[in-house]
Structures are given as structure tokens and as C-alpha cells.
PDB file of C-alpha atoms and ligand atoms in Angstrom:
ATOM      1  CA  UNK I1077       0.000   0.000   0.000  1.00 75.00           C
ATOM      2  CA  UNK I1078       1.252   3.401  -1.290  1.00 89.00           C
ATOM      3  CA  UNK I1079       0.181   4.844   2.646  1.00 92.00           C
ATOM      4  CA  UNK I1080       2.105   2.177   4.659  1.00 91.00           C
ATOM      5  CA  UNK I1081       5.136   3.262   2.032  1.00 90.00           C
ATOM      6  CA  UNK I1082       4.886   6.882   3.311  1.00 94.00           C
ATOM      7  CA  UNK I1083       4.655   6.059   6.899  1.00 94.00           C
ATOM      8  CA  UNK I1084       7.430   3.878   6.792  1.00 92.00           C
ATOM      9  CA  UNK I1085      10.105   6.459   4.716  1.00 93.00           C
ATOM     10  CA  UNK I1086       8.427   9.017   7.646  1.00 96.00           C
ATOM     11  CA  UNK I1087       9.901   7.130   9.966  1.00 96.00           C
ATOM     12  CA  UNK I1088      13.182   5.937   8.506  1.00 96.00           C
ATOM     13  CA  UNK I1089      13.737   9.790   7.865  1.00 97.00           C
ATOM     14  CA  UNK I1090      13.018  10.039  11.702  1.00 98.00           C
ATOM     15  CA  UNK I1091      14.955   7.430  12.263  1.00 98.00           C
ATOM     16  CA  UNK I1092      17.659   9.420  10.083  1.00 98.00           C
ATOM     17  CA  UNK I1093      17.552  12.658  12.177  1.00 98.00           C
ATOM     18  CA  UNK I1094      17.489  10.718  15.405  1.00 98.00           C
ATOM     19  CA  UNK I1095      20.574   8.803  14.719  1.00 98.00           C
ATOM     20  CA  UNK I1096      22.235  12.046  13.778  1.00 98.00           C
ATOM     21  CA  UNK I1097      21.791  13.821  16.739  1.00 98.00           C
ATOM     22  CA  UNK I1098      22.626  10.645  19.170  1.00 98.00           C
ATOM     23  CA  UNK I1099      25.634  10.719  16.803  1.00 98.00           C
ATOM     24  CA  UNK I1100      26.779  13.404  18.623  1.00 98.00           C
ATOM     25  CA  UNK I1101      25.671  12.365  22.174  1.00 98.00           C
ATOM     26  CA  UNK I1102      28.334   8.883  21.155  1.00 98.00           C
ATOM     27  CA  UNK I1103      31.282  11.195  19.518  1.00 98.00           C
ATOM     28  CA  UNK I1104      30.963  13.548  22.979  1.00 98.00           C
ATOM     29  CA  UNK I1105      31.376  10.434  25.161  1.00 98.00           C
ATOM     30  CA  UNK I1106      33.931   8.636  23.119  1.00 98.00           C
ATOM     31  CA  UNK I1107      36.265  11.979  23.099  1.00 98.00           C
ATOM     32  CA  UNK I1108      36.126  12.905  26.724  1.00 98.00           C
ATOM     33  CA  UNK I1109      35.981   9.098  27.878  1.00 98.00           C
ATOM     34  CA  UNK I1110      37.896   7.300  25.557  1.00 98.00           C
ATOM     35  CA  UNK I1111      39.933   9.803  23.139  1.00 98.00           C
ATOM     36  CA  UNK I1112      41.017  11.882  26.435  1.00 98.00           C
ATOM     37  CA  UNK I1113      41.660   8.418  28.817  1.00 98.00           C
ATOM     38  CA  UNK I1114      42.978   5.026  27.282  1.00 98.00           C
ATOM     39  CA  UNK I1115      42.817   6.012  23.917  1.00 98.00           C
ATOM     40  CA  UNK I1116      44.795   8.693  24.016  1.00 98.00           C
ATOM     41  CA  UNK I1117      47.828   7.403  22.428  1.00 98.00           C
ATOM     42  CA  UNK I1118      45.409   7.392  19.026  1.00 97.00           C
ATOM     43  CA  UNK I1119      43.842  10.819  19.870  1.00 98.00           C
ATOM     44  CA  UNK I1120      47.211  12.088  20.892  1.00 97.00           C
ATOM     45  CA  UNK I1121      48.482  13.260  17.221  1.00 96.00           C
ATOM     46  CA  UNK I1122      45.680  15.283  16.667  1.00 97.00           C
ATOM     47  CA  UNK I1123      46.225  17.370  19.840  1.00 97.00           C
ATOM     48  CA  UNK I1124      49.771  17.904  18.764  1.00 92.00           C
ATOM     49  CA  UNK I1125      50.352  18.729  15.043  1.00 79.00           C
ATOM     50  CA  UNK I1126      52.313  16.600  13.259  1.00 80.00           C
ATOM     51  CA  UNK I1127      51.826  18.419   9.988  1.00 78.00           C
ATOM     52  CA  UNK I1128      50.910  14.959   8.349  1.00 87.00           C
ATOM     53  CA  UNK I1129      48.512  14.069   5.782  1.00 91.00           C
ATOM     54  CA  UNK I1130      46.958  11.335   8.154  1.00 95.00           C
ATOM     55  CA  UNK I1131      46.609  11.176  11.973  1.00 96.00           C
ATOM     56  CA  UNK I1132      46.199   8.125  14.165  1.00 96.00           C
ATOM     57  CA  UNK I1133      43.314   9.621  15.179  1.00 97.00           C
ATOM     58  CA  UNK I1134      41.826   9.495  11.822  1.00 97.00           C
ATOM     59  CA  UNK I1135      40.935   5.733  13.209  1.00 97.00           C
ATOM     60  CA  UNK I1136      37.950   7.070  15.197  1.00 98.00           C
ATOM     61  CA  UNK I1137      36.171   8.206  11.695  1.00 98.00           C
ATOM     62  CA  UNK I1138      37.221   5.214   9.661  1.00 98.00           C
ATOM     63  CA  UNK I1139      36.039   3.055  12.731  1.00 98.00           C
ATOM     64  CA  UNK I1140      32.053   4.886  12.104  1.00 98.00           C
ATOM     65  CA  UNK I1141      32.847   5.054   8.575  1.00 98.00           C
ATOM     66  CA  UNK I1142      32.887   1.138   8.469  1.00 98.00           C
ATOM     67  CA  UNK I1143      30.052   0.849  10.947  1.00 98.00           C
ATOM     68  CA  UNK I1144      27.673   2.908   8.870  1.00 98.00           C
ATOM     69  CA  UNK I1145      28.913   1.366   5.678  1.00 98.00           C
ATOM     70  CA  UNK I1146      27.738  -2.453   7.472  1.00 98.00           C
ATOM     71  CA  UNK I1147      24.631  -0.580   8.377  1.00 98.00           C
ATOM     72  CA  UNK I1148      23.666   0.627   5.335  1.00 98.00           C
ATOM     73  CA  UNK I1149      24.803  -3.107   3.127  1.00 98.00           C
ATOM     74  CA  UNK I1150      22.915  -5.125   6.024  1.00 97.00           C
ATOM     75  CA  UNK I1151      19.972  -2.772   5.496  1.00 96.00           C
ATOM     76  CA  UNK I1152      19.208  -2.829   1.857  1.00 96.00           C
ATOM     77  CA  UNK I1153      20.313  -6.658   1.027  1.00 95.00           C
ATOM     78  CA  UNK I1154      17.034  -7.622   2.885  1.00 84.00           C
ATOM     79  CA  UNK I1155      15.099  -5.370   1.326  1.00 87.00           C
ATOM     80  CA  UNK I1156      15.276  -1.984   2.700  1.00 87.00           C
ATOM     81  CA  UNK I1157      14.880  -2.004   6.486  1.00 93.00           C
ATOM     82  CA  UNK I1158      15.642   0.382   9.196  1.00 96.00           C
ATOM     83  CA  UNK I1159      19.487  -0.580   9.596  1.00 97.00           C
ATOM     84  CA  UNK I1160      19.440   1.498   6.357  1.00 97.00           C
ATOM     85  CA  UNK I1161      18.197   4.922   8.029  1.00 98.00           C
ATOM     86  CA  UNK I1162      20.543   4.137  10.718  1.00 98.00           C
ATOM     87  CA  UNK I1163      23.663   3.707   8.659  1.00 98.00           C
ATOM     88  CA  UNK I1164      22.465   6.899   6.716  1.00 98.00           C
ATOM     89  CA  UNK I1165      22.431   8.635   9.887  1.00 98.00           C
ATOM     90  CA  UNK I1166      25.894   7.648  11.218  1.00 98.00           C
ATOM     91  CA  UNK I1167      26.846   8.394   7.951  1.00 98.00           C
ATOM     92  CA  UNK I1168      25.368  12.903   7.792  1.00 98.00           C
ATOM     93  CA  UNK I1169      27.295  12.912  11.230  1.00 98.00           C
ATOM     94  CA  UNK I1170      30.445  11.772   9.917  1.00 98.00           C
ATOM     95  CA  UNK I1171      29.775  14.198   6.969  1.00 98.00           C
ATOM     96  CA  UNK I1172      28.897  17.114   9.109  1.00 98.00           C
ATOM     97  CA  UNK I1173      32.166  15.963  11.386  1.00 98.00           C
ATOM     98  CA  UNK I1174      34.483  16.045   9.071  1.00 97.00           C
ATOM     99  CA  UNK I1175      33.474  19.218   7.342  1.00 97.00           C
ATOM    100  CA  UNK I1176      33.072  21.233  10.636  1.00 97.00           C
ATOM    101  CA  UNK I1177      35.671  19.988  12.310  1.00 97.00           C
ATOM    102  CA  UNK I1178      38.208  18.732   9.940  1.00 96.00           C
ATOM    103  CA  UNK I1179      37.905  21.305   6.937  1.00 96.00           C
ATOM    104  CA  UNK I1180      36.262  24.556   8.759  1.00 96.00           C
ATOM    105  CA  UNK I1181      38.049  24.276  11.865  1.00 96.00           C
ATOM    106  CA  UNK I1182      41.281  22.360  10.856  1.00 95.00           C
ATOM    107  CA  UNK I1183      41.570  23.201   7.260  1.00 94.00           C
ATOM    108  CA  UNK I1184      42.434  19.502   6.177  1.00 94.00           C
ATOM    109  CA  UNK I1185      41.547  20.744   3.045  1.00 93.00           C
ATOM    110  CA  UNK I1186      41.405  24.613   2.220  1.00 92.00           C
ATOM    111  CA  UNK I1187      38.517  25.777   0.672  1.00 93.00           C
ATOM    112  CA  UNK I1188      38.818  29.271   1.123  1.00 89.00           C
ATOM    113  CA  UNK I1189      35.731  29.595   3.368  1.00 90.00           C
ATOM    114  CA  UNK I1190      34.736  29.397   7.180  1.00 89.00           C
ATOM    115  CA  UNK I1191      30.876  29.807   8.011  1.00 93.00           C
ATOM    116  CA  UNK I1192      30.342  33.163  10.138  1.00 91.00           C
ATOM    117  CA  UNK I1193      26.672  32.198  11.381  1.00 94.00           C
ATOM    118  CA  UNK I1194      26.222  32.603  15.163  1.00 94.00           C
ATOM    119  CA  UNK I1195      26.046  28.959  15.729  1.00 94.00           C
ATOM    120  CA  UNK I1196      28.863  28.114  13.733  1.00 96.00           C
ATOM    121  CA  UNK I1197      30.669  30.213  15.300  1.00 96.00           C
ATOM    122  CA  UNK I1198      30.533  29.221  19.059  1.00 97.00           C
ATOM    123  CA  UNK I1199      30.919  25.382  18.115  1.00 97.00           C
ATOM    124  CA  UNK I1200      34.307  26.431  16.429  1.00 97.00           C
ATOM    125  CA  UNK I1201      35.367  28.803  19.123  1.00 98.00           C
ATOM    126  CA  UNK I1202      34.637  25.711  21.763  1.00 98.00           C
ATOM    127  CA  UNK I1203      37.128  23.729  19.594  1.00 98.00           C
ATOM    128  CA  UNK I1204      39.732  26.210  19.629  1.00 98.00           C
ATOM    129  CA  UNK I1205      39.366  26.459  23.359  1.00 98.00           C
ATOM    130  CA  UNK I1206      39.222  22.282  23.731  1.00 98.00           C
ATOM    131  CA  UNK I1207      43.210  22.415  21.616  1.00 98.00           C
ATOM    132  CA  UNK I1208      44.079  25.257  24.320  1.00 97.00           C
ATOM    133  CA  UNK I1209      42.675  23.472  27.350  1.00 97.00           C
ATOM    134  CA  UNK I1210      42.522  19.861  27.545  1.00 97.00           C
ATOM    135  CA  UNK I1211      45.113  17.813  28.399  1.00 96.00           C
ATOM    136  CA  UNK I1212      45.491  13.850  28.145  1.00 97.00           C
ATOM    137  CA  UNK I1213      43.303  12.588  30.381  1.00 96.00           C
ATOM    138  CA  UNK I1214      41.166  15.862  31.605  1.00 96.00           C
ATOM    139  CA  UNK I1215      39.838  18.676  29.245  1.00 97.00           C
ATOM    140  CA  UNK I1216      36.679  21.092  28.314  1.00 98.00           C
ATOM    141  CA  UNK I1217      34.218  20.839  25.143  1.00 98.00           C
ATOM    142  CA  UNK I1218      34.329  17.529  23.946  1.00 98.00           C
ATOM    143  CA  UNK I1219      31.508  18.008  21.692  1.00 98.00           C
ATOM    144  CA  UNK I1220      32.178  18.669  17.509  1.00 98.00           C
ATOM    145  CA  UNK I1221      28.952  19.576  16.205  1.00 98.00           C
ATOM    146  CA  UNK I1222      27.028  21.147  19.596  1.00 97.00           C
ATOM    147  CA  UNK I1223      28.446  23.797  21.835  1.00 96.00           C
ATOM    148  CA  UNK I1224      25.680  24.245  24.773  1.00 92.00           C
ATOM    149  CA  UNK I1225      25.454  26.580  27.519  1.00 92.00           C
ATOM    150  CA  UNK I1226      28.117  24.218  29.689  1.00 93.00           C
ATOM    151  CA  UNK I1227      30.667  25.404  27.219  1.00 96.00           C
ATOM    152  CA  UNK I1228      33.553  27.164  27.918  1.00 96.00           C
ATOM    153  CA  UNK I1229      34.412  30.438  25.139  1.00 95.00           C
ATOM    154  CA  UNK I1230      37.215  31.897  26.823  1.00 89.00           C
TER     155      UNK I1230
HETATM  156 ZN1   ZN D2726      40.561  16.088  22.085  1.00 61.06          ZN
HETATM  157 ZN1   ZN D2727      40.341  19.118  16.678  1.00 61.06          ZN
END
């Protein structure tokens, strides 16, 4: 039925935006409790530039970029299910992850532009602050996407 078709990419597209958002919930846990603790020796290069092309800490993205890519085959060889919208979801977040935080903020790759909104600019002012402040196993705005009221600009 063309209805229960609807309904269901309704909530898959739900499903989508909710992923997304937990998305950040996991990558905010994983840096202050994992990243900044006893996985530091991976995170370590990207607190202290190395100037090269590829950081041990590139791990953590391939690590979701694998996990959404399983999500994603698992949920269309079946026959499009919901592990579909999931994977789709993990995969926007590592989208909006890596161009926030590793071309805006970092400048991976230079694209001659940095977004001035508001919004944009507090979560990339709480980055700068999280290079200035943390330390290997302690530090301030773990978050790459979302810079709340906890956060700490200066
Ligand atoms: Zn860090
Ligand atoms: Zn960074």
C-alpha cells in the first residue's frame, strides 16, 4: 500500500535525524571518555600537530565510517529495512564531522571559506578552546557539532 510506504520512509527519515543527533551524544562520550583516557595514544596526534597528511586519530572516523557502511549493506540486502536509516544517519554525522571539524576548523583541506553564522561560530570557538585546554586525560568541550550553555568560550 502506497500509505504504509509513506509512513514507513516518515519514519526511517526520523529514524535518520534521530541517529544524527545521538551521533553526537556517542562522539561527545567517546572523546572525553575514551579519546582523552585510554585512547589517548590514538587521539594524541591530533592534539599535537604533526603536519601529516593522516593522523592516528583518523581511526575514530574510519572506525564509524565502516560501521555505517555495514549498516547501510545489512539494510538494503534484505530489502530496505531500518538498519538502512541508521547507517544513513551515522553516515550525515560523519559528513557534518568532518566538514566542521576537519575542513572549517582544521583546514584539512582549504577551501577558502569558514561559516560566520552565530552557531557556527561558538561550536568552532569551543574547539579552539578544547586544543588550548585539555590535556590527556582531563579537558573542556568535547563536543564537535554542539556547543551548549556548559561550554567554555574563553
Ligand atoms: Zn581532544
Ligand atoms: Zn580538533
Amino acid at each position: 500500500m502506497l500509505i504504509d510506504d509513506i509512513m514507513t520512509s516518515l519514519l526511517y527519515f526520523l529514524v535518520t535525524i534521530i541517529i544524527f543527533v545521538l551521533m553526537e551524544g556517542v562522539a561527545w562520550f567517546l572523546h572525553k571518555y575514551v579519546m582523552h583516557s585510554f585512547g589517548w595514544f590514538l587521539h594524541e596526534d591530533h592534539h599535537r600537530y604533526t603536519g601529516k597528511r593522516f593522523q592516528k586519530n583518523d581511526v575514530f572516523g574510519l572506525f564509524f565510517a565502516i560501521v555505517s557502511f555495514l549498516f547501510i549493506l545489512s539494510g538494503i540486502l534484505p530489502g530496505f529495512d531500518v538498519k538502512l536509516a541508521i547507517g544513513i544517519g551515522i553516515m550525515l554525522y560523519g559528513t557534518g564531522y568532518f566538514l566542521v571539524h576537519d575542513i572549517f576548523f582544521h583546514r584539512r583541506i582549504r577551501i577558502g571559506y569558514r561559516p560566520s553564522g552565530k552557531c557556527m561560530q561558538r561550536v568552532l570557538k569551543a574547539h579552539a578552546i578544547h586544543h588550548q585546554k585539555s590535556t590527556p586525560y582531563s579537558g573542556v568541550n568535547f563536543g564537535f557539532l554542539y556547543a551548549g550553555k556548559r561550554a567554555i568560550l574563553d
